[in-house]
Structures are given as C-alpha cells and as structure tokens.
CSV table of C-alpha atoms in Angstrom, one decimal:
chain,number,residue,atom,x,y,z
A,539,MET,CA,282.1,-68.2,55.4
A,540,ALA,CA,284.6,-65.6,56.5
A,541,ASP,CA,286.4,-65.8,59.8
A,542,THR,CA,284.8,-63.2,62.1
A,543,HIS,CA,287.0,-63.7,65.2
A,544,SER,CA,290.7,-64.0,64.2
A,545,GLU,CA,293.6,-61.7,64.3
A,546,ALA,CA,296.2,-61.2,61.6
A,547,GLY,CA,298.6,-64.1,61.5
A,548,SER,CA,296.4,-66.2,63.8
A,549,PRO,CA,294.0,-68.3,61.7
A,550,GLN,CA,291.0,-69.5,63.6
A,551,PRO,CA,287.9,-71.6,62.8
A,552,THR,CA,285.0,-69.9,61.0
A,553,LYS,CA,282.1,-68.7,63.0
A,554,TYR,CA,280.1,-72.0,62.7
A,555,GLU,CA,283.0,-74.4,62.7
A,556,SER,CA,284.0,-75.8,66.2
A,557,PRO,CA,287.7,-75.9,67.0
A,558,PHE,CA,287.0,-79.1,68.9
A,559,SER,CA,286.7,-82.6,67.5
A,560,ASP,CA,286.0,-86.1,68.8
A,561,SER,CA,289.8,-86.6,69.0
A,562,ASP,CA,290.1,-83.9,71.6
A,563,PHE,CA,287.6,-85.7,73.9
A,564,ASP,CA,289.3,-89.0,73.3
A,565,GLU,CA,292.7,-87.4,74.2
A,566,ILE,CA,291.7,-86.1,77.6
A,567,LEU,CA,290.1,-89.5,78.4
A,568,LEU,CA,293.3,-91.2,77.4
A,569,GLN,CA,295.4,-88.9,79.5
A,570,GLU,CA,293.1,-89.6,82.4
A,571,ILE,CA,293.8,-93.3,82.5
A,572,SER,CA,297.5,-93.0,81.8
A,573,ASN,CA,299.3,-92.9,85.2
A,574,SER,CA,302.4,-94.9,84.7
A,575,ALA,CA,306.0,-93.8,84.8
A,576,GLU,CA,306.4,-95.3,81.3
A,577,ASP,CA,303.9,-92.6,80.1
A,578,GLY,CA,305.9,-89.9,81.9
A,579,TRP,CA,303.6,-89.4,84.9
A,580,VAL,CA,305.0,-88.8,88.4
A,581,GLN,CA,302.9,-88.3,91.5
A,582,ALA,CA,303.6,-84.8,92.8
A,583,ARG,CA,301.3,-84.2,95.8
A,584,GLU,CA,298.7,-85.9,97.8
A,585,SER,CA,296.2,-84.7,100.4
A,586,GLU,CA,292.7,-85.6,101.5
A,587,GLY,CA,290.6,-86.0,98.4
A,588,CYS,CA,293.3,-84.7,96.1
A,589,ILE,CA,296.0,-86.5,94.2
A,590,VAL,CA,298.2,-84.5,91.8
A,591,TRP,CA,300.3,-85.9,89.0
A,592,GLN,CA,302.8,-84.1,86.7
A,593,LYS,CA,304.3,-84.9,83.3
A,594,SER,CA,307.1,-83.4,81.4
A,595,VAL,CA,306.1,-82.9,77.8
A,596,PRO,CA,308.6,-82.9,75.0
A,597,ASP,CA,309.6,-79.4,73.6
A,598,GLN,CA,307.6,-77.7,76.4
A,599,SER,CA,309.0,-76.3,79.7
A,600,ILE,CA,305.6,-76.1,81.4
A,601,HIS,CA,304.5,-79.4,83.0
A,602,LEU,CA,301.1,-81.0,82.3
A,603,ILE,CA,299.3,-81.3,85.6
A,604,LYS,CA,296.5,-83.9,86.3
A,605,ALA,CA,294.6,-83.9,89.6
A,606,PHE,CA,292.0,-86.3,90.9
A,607,LEU,CA,289.7,-84.4,93.1
A,608,ASP,CA,286.8,-85.6,95.3
A,609,PHE,CA,283.7,-83.4,95.9
A,610,PRO,CA,281.6,-85.1,98.5
A,611,GLY,CA,278.1,-83.7,98.8
A,612,ILE,CA,278.3,-81.9,95.4
A,613,PRO,CA,276.2,-83.5,92.6
A,614,ALA,CA,278.0,-83.7,89.2
A,615,GLU,CA,275.5,-81.5,87.4
A,616,GLN,CA,275.9,-78.8,90.0
A,617,LEU,CA,279.7,-79.0,89.9
A,618,LEU,CA,279.5,-78.6,86.1
A,619,ASP,CA,277.4,-75.5,86.5
A,620,MET,CA,279.9,-74.1,89.0
A,621,VAL,CA,282.7,-74.7,86.4
A,622,TYR,CA,281.0,-73.6,83.1
A,623,ASN,CA,278.6,-70.9,84.3
A,624,LEU,CA,280.8,-67.8,84.4
A,625,GLU,CA,278.3,-65.8,86.5
A,626,VAL,CA,278.7,-68.5,89.2
A,627,ARG,CA,282.4,-69.0,88.7
A,628,ARG,CA,283.4,-65.4,89.1
A,629,ARG,CA,281.9,-65.5,92.6
A,630,TYR,CA,284.4,-68.0,94.0
A,631,GLU,CA,287.5,-67.5,91.8
A,632,THR,CA,289.1,-64.8,93.9
A,633,MET,CA,292.1,-64.3,91.5
A,634,PHE,CA,289.8,-63.6,88.5
A,635,ARG,CA,289.6,-59.9,87.9
A,636,SER,CA,287.4,-60.5,84.9
A,637,TYR,CA,285.9,-63.5,83.1
A,638,GLU,CA,283.5,-63.0,80.3
A,639,VAL,CA,282.1,-64.6,77.2
A,640,LEU,CA,283.1,-62.8,74.1
A,641,GLU,CA,281.1,-64.9,71.6
A,642,ASP,CA,278.9,-67.9,72.1
A,643,PHE,CA,278.3,-70.2,69.1
A,644,GLY,CA,276.2,-72.9,70.8
A,645,SER,CA,278.6,-75.8,70.5
A,646,TYR,CA,281.5,-73.7,71.7
A,647,ARG,CA,282.3,-70.2,72.9
A,648,ILE,CA,285.2,-67.8,73.3
A,649,THR,CA,286.0,-66.4,76.7
A,650,TYR,CA,288.3,-63.7,78.0
A,651,LEU,CA,290.0,-64.0,81.4
A,652,VAL,CA,292.1,-61.6,83.4
A,653,VAL,CA,294.0,-63.2,86.4
A,654,GLU,CA,295.2,-60.9,89.2
A,655,PHE,CA,298.7,-61.6,90.4
A,656,PRO,CA,300.4,-60.4,93.6
A,657,ALA,CA,301.9,-56.9,93.7
A,658,GLY,CA,305.0,-56.5,91.7
A,659,ILE,CA,303.9,-59.1,89.1
A,660,TRP,CA,302.0,-58.1,85.9
A,661,ASP,CA,298.5,-59.5,85.7
A,662,ARG,CA,297.8,-62.0,83.0
A,663,ASP,CA,295.0,-62.2,80.4
A,664,MET,CA,294.0,-65.2,78.3
A,665,ILE,CA,291.6,-65.9,75.5
A,666,SER,CA,290.3,-69.4,75.1
A,667,PHE,CA,287.8,-71.6,73.2
A,668,ASN,CA,285.6,-73.5,75.6
A,669,THR,CA,283.2,-76.4,75.0
A,670,LYS,CA,281.4,-79.0,77.1
A,671,ARG,CA,280.0,-82.5,76.3
A,672,SER,CA,277.8,-84.5,78.6
A,673,THR,CA,277.2,-88.3,78.2
A,674,GLY,CA,275.6,-90.8,80.5
A,675,GLU,CA,278.9,-91.4,82.2
A,676,GLU,CA,280.6,-88.0,82.5
A,677,HIS,CA,280.7,-84.3,81.8
A,678,ILE,CA,283.8,-83.1,79.9
A,679,VAL,CA,284.9,-79.5,79.6
A,680,LEU,CA,287.7,-78.5,77.2
A,681,TYR,CA,289.7,-75.4,76.6
A,682,LYS,CA,292.0,-74.3,73.7
A,683,ASN,CA,294.0,-71.2,73.1
A,684,ALA,CA,292.3,-68.5,71.0
A,685,THR,CA,292.5,-64.9,69.8
A,686,HIS,CA,289.8,-62.4,69.3
A,687,VAL,CA,289.7,-59.1,67.5
A,688,SER,CA,287.9,-57.4,70.4
A,689,ARG,CA,290.8,-58.2,72.8
A,690,PRO,CA,294.2,-57.6,71.1
A,691,PRO,CA,297.3,-57.7,73.3
A,692,ASN,CA,297.0,-55.1,76.1
A,693,ALA,CA,300.0,-53.3,77.4
A,694,CYS,CA,298.5,-53.6,80.9
A,695,TYR,CA,298.7,-57.4,80.9
A,696,VAL,CA,300.9,-60.2,79.9
A,697,ARG,CA,299.1,-62.5,77.4
A,698,GLY,CA,299.1,-66.1,78.6
A,699,GLU,CA,298.6,-69.2,76.6
A,700,THR,CA,296.4,-72.3,77.1
A,701,ILE,CA,298.4,-75.4,76.1
A,702,PHE,CA,296.2,-78.3,77.4
A,703,SER,CA,293.3,-77.7,79.9
A,704,GLY,CA,290.1,-79.4,80.8
A,705,LEU,CA,288.0,-81.3,83.3
A,706,ILE,CA,286.1,-84.6,83.5
A,707,ILE,CA,283.3,-84.6,86.0
A,708,ARG,CA,281.5,-87.8,87.1
A,709,ALA,CA,278.9,-88.8,89.7
A,710,VAL,CA,280.3,-91.1,92.4
A,711,PRO,CA,278.9,-94.6,91.7
A,712,GLY,CA,276.1,-95.3,94.1
A,713,ASP,CA,276.0,-91.7,95.4
A,714,VAL,CA,274.5,-89.2,93.0
A,715,THR,CA,274.9,-86.5,95.6
A,716,SER,CA,278.7,-86.6,95.3
A,717,SER,CA,281.1,-86.2,92.4
A,718,THR,CA,284.7,-86.6,91.3
A,719,CYS,CA,286.7,-84.3,89.0
A,720,THR,CA,289.8,-85.0,87.0
A,721,LEU,CA,291.4,-81.6,86.3
A,722,PHE,CA,294.1,-81.0,83.7
A,723,LEU,CA,296.2,-77.8,83.7
A,724,GLN,CA,299.0,-76.7,81.3
A,725,SER,CA,299.1,-73.0,80.8
A,726,ASP,CA,302.1,-70.8,80.0
A,727,VAL,CA,301.7,-67.5,81.9
A,728,LYS,CA,304.6,-66.0,79.8
A,729,GLY,CA,306.6,-63.1,81.1
A,730,TRP,CA,309.5,-63.2,83.5
A,731,ILE,CA,308.1,-65.6,86.1
A,732,PRO,CA,310.7,-68.5,86.3
A,733,THR,CA,309.4,-71.8,84.8
A,734,PRO,CA,310.1,-73.7,88.1
A,735,VAL,CA,307.9,-71.3,89.9
A,736,VAL,CA,305.1,-71.7,87.4
A,737,ASN,CA,305.3,-75.5,87.7
A,738,LEU,CA,305.3,-75.3,91.5
A,739,LEU,CA,302.2,-73.1,91.5
A,740,SER,CA,300.5,-75.5,89.1
A,741,LYS,CA,301.0,-78.4,91.5
A,742,ILE,CA,299.5,-76.4,94.3
A,743,SER,CA,296.5,-74.8,92.5
A,744,PRO,CA,294.3,-77.9,92.2
A,745,LYS,CA,293.9,-78.2,96.0
A,746,ARG,CA,293.3,-74.5,96.4
A,747,TRP,CA,290.6,-74.7,93.7
A,748,GLN,CA,289.0,-77.7,95.3
A,749,THR,CA,288.8,-75.9,98.6
A,750,SER,CA,287.3,-72.7,97.0
A,751,VAL,CA,284.7,-74.8,95.1
A,752,SER,CA,283.7,-76.8,98.2
A,753,ASP,CA,283.5,-73.7,100.5
A,754,PHE,CA,281.4,-71.8,98.0
A,755,TYR,CA,279.1,-74.7,97.5
A,756,SER,CA,278.5,-75.3,101.2
A,757,GLN,CA,278.2,-71.6,102.2
A,758,THR,CA,276.3,-70.2,99.2
A,759,TYR,CA,275.5,-72.3,96.1
A,760,LYS,CA,273.8,-75.2,97.8
A,761,LYS,CA,271.4,-72.8,99.6
A,762,GLU,CA,270.6,-71.0,96.4
A,763,VAL,CA,269.8,-74.3,94.7
A,764,GLU,CA,267.6,-75.4,97.6
A,765,SER,CA,265.7,-72.1,97.6
A,766,ARG,CA,264.7,-72.7,93.9
A,767,ILE,CA,263.2,-76.2,94.6
C-alpha cells in the first residue's frame, strides 16, 4: 500500500503499519528503572511529589529528562484521559496554541502541535506519531517524530523535533484513587534558543506540567466526571 502521509525525502510507515513496535515499549520501561550514574543519569531537581533526572545522550546536545510525578487523588485512567484526549488536554496546556489529530489509524495517530513562546521568540510547531498501550499494570503513551503532507514547514513557525518522549502511568498500590507518572522528555525546539536554555527549561517543565494537571483536575475535570456518574 502506498504511503499516504509522507513528505519527499522523509519516508514514513504506510497507512496501516504502526511506527511503534514492542521494542519501543520495552525501551521506555528499561529507561524508567535505570537511575544509576553508571547509566548516565544525574538527579537534577526535587520538590514535593516530583523528582527530575537528566541524562546526556551521545551525539545529542539535548538532554533526556525523566521525571517521577505523584498525582494524589487522580485515578490512573482519568490521568490517561487528560494526557491522550486532546479535547481535554488543550484546556489546561496554556502554551498550546493548537493541538489537533491529523489522522487516526486506530493503533496510532498523527498529531500537530503549535507551542506559543514568549514575545520575541518564534513559536514552534511539531508533528508526531502517538500511541498508547494499557496493561494490567500500567498505561504507556509514546511519541515519535513525524511529517505530514497537510502540514509542511511553515514560515511562521520553527519546526521542532521529538527525539524521545512518553509517559508511564500507574495506579498507586492500595489506592486506586491516586496515580504516579514517569514522564520522559527529549525534544529539540531548533532555532536560535541556546541549548543550555533548552535543557534548563526541560528540567523545570515537569513540575509545571504536574501543577497544571493537578489544578485542572481539582477545579474542573473531577467535577465533570462526577456529574456524569
């Protein structure tokens, strides 16, 4: 079958072939349990319910970020919905100017994101493959860089790149009303933003995201869920 969502020079999977494999899920689980200095991980920040680690990756200037986040009072299934349901996510991600599904193939989808930056810095746009997998133990969300014929590079934005990104969501043992999330971030925003600044912002962003999710859940999402019961 012909490829229906690739750009010239950027080969992509065919319409019914997922770009994700079992090895991708194995890799994120392996990275989660690897916290030693021998593996290159260094603890970067710690605050209540949030521990952030960073890792220098060979041949890449952007650090890989791993954050262990606590979400007391938020069930795992509802946290997953807040992450993967873009209609919900757009409501609390204040920097997202646009976030939409370009194509959905069931086992995976292609999304387009525009991130608003402060005045004087070009906004970024990114295209990614997304998928999720739920087992009896966890929910895993993965992202990979993509292209799409409907969103060629736009002179109004700087096109960013997803290097390694995903989440692992679990219910807290003995407390199904609470959850934990292991968040991985490694994205190159390109352009003229200095790499040290990108790495610094990446270390700060997990705590900000945790706060945004928790506030939206307690102020809005929880009430909406309860009204449907």
